[in-house]
mmCIF file with all atom_site columns, C-alpha atoms in Angstrom:
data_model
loop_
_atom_site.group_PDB
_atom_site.id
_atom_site.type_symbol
_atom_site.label_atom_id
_atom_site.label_alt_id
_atom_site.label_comp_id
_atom_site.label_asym_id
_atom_site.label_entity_id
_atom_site.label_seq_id
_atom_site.pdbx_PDB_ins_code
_atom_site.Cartn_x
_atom_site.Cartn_y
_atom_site.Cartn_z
_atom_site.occupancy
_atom_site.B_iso_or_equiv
_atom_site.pdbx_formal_charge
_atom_site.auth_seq_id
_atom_site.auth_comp_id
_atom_site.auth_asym_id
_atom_site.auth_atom_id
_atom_site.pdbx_PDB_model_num
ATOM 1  C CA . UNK A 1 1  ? -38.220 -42.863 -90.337  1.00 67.00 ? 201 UNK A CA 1
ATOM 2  C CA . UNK A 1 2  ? -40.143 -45.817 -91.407  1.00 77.00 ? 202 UNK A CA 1
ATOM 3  C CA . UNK A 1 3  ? -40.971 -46.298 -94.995  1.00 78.00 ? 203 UNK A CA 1
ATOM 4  C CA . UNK A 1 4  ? -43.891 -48.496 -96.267  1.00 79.00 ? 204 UNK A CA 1
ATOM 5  C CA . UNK A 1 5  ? -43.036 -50.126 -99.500  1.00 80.00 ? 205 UNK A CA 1
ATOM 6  C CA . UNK A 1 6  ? -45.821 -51.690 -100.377 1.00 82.00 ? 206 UNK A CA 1
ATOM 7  C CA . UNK A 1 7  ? -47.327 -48.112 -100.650 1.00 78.00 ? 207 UNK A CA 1
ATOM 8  C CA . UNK A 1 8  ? -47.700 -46.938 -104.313 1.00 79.00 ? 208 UNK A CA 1
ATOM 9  C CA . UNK A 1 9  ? -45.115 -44.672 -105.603 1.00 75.00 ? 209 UNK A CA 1
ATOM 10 C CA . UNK A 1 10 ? -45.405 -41.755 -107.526 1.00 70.00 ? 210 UNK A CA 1
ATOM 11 C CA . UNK A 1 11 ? -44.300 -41.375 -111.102 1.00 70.00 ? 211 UNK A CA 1
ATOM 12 C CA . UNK A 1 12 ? -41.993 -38.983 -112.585 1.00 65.00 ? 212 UNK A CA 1
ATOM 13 C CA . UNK A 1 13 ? -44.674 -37.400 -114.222 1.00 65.00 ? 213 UNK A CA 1
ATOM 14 C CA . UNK A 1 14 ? -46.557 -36.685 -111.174 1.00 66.00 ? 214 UNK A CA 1
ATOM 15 C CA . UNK A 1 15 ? -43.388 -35.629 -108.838 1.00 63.00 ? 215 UNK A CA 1
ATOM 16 C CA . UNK A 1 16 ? -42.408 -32.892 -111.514 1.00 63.00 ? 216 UNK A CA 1
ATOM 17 C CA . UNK A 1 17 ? -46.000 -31.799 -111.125 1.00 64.00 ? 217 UNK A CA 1
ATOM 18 C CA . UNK A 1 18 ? -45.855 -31.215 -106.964 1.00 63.00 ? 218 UNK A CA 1
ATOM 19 C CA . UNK A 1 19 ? -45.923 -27.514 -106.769 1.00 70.00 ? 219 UNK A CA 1
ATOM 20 C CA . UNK A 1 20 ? -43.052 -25.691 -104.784 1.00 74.00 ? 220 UNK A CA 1
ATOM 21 C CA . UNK A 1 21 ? -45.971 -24.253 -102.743 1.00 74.00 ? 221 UNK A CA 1
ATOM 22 C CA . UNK A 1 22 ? -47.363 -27.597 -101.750 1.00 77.00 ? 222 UNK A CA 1
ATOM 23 C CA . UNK A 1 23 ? -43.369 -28.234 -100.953 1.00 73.00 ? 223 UNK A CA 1
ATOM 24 C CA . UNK A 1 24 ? -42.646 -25.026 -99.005  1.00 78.00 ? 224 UNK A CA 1
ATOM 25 C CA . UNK A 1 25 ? -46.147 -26.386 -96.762  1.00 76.00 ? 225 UNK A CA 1
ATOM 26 C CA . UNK A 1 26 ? -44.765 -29.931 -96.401  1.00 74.00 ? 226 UNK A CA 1
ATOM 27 C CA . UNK A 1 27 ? -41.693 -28.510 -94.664  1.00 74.00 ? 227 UNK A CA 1
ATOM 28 C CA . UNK A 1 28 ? -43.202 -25.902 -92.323  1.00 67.00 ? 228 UNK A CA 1
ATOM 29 C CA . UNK A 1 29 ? -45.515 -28.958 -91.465  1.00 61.00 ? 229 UNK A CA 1
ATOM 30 C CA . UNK A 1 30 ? -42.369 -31.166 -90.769  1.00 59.00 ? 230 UNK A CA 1
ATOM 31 C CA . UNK A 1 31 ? -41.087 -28.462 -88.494  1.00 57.00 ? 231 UNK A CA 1
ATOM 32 C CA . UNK A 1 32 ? -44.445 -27.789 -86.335  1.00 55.00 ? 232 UNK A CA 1
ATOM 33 C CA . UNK A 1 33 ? -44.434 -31.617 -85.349  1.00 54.00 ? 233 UNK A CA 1
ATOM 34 C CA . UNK A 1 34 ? -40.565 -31.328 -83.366  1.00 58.00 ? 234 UNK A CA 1
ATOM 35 C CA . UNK A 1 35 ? -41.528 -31.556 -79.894  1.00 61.00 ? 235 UNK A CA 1
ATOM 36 C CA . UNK A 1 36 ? -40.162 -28.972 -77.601  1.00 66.00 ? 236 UNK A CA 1
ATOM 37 C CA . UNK A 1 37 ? -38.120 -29.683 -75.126  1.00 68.00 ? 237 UNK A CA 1
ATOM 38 C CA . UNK A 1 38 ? -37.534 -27.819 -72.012  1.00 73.00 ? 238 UNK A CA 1
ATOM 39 C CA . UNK A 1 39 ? -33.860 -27.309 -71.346  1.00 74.00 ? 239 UNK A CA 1
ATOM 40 C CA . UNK A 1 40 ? -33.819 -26.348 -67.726  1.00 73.00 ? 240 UNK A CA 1
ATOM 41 C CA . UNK A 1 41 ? -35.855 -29.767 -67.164  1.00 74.00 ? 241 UNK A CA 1
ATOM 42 C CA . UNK A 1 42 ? -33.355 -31.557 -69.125  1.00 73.00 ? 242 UNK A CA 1
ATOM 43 C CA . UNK A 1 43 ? -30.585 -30.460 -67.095  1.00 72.00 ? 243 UNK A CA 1
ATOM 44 C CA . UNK A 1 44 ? -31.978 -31.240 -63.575  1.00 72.00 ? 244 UNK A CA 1
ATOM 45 C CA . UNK A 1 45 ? -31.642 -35.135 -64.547  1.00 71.00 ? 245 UNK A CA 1
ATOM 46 C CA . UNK A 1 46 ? -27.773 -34.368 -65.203  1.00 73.00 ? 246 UNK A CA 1
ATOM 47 C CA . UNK A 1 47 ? -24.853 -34.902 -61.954  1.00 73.00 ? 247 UNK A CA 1
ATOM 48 C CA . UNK A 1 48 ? -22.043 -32.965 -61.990  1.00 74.00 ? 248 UNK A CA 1
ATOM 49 C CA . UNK A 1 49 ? -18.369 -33.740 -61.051  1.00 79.00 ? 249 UNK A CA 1
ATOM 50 C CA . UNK A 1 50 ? -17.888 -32.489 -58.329  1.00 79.00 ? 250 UNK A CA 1
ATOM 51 C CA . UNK A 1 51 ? -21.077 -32.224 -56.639  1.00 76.00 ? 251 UNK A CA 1
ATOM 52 C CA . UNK A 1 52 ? -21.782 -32.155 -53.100  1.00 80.00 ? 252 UNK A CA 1
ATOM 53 C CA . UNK A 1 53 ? -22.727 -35.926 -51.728  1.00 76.00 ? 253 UNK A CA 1
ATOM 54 C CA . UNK A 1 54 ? -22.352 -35.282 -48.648  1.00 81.00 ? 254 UNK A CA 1
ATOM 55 C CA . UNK A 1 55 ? -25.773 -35.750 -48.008  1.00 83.00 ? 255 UNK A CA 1
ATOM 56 C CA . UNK A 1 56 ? -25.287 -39.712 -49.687  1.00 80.00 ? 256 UNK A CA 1
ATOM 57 C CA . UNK A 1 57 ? -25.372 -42.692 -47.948  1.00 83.00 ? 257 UNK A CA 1
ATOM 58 C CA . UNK A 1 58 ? -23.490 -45.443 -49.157  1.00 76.00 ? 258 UNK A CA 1
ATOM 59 C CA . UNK A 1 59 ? -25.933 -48.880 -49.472  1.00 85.00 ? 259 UNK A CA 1
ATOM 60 C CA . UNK A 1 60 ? -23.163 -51.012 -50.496  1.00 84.00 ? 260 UNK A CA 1
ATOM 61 C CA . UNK A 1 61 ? -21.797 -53.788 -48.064  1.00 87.00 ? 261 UNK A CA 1
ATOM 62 C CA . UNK A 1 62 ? -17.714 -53.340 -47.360  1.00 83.00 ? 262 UNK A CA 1
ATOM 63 C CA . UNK A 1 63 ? -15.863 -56.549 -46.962  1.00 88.00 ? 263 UNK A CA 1
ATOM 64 C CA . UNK A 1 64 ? -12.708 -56.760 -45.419  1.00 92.00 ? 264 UNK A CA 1
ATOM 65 C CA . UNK A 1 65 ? -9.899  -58.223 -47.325  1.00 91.00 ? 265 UNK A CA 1
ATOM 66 C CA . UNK A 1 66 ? -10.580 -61.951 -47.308  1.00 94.00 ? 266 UNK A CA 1
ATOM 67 C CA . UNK A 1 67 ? -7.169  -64.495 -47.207  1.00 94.00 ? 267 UNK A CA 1
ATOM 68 C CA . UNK A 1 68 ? -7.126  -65.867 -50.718  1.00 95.00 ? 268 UNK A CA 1
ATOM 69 C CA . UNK A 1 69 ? -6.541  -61.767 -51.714  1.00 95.00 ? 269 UNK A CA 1
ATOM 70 C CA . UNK A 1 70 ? -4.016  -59.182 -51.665  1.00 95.00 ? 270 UNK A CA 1
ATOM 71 C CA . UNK A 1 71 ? -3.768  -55.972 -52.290  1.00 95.00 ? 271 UNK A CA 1
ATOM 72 C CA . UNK A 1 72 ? -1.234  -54.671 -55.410  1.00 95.00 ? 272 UNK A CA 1
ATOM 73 C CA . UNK A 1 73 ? 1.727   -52.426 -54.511  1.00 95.00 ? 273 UNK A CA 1
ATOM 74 C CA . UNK A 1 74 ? 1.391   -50.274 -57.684  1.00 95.00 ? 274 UNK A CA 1
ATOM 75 C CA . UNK A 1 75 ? -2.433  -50.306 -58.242  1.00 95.00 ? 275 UNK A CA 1
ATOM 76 C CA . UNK A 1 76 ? -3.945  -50.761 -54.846  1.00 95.00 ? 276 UNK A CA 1
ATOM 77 C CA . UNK A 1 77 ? -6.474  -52.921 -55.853  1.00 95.00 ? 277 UNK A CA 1
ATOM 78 C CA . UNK A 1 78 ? -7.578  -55.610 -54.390  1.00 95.00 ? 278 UNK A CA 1
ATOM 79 C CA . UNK A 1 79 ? -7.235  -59.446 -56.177  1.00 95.00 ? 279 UNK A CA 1
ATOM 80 C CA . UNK A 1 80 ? -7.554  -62.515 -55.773  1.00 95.00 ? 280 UNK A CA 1
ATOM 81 C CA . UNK A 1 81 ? -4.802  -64.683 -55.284  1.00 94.00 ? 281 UNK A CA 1
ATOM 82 C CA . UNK A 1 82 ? -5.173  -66.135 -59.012  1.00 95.00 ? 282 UNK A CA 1
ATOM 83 C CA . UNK A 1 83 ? -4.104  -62.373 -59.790  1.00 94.00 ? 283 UNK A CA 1
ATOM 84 C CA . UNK A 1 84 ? -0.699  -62.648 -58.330  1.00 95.00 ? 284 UNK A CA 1
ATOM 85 C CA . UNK A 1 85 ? 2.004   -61.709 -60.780  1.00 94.00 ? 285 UNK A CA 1
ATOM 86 C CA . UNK A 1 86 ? 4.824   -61.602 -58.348  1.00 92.00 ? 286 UNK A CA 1
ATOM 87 C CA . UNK A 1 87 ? 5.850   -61.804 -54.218  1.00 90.00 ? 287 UNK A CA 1
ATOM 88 C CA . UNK A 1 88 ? 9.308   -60.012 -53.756  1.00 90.00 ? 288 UNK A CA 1
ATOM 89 C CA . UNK A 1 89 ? 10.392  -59.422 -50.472  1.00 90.00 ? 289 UNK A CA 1
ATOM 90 C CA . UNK A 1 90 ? 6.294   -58.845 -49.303  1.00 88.00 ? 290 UNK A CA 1
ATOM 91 C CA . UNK A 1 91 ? 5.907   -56.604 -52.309  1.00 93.00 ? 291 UNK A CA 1
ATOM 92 C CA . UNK A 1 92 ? 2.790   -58.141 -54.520  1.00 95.00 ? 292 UNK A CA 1
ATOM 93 C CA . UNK A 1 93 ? 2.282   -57.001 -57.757  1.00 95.00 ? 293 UNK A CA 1
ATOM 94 C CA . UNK A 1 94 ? -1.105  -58.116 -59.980  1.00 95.00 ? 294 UNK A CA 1
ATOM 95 C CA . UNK A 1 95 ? -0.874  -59.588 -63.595  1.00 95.00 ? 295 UNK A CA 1
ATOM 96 C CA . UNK A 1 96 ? -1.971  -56.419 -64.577  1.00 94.00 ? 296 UNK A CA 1
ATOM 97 C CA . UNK A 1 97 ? 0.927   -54.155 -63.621  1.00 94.00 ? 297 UNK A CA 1
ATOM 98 C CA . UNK A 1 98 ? 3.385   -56.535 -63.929  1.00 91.00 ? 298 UNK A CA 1
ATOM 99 C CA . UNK A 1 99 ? 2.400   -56.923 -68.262  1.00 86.00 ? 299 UNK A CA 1
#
C-alpha cells in the first residue's frame, strides 16, 4: 500500500477521538473493495503433469549431433567437446559427472 507523507497526520488527540463505529465501517469498507476472483477460471490457465499432449506439435528444430560434441555415458546429454572430462576406452564422461 502506498503511503503519502506529505499528507497531514493526525494527532493523538484526534486518533483517541475516532469512534469504534467509524472503525468497525472503515473495515467492512476495506473488505467490500477485494475483488473476487473466480476459481474455476483461475484453474483453466493451470497444466497438469501428466496431461495428455498428444494433440502437441513440437515447433522446435532437432539437430543431429554435430562433430565437435558427444554425448555423456552417465548423463546422456549432449556437450560440446570443451565439456569433455574424460575418453576411456570410448566411454566419455562430461565435467559435470566426472566432479
Amino acid at each position: 500500500m502506498a503511503t503519502d507523507y506529505d499528507a497531514p497526520r493526525k494527532t493523538d488527540d484526534e486518533l483517541s477521538e475516532d469512534s469504534i463505529e467509524e472503525l468497525k465501517n472503515r473495515r467492512v469498507d476495506k473488505r467490500s473493495s477485494s475483488v473476487d476472483v473466480d476459481e474455476t477460471e483461475q484453474a483453466e490457465g493451470f497444466e497438469l503433469p501428466g496431461a495428455d499432449l498428444s494433440g502437441e506439435e513440437l515447433s522446435v528444430r532437432v539437430l543431429p549431433r554435430q562433430a565437435d560434441e558427444f554425448t555423456c555415458s552417465q548423463c546422456f546429454l549432449v556437450h560440446h567437446r570443451s565439456q569433455l572430462a574424460s575418453d576411456k576406452a570410448g566411454v566419455l564422461v562430461c565435467r559435470d559427472c566426472a566432479a
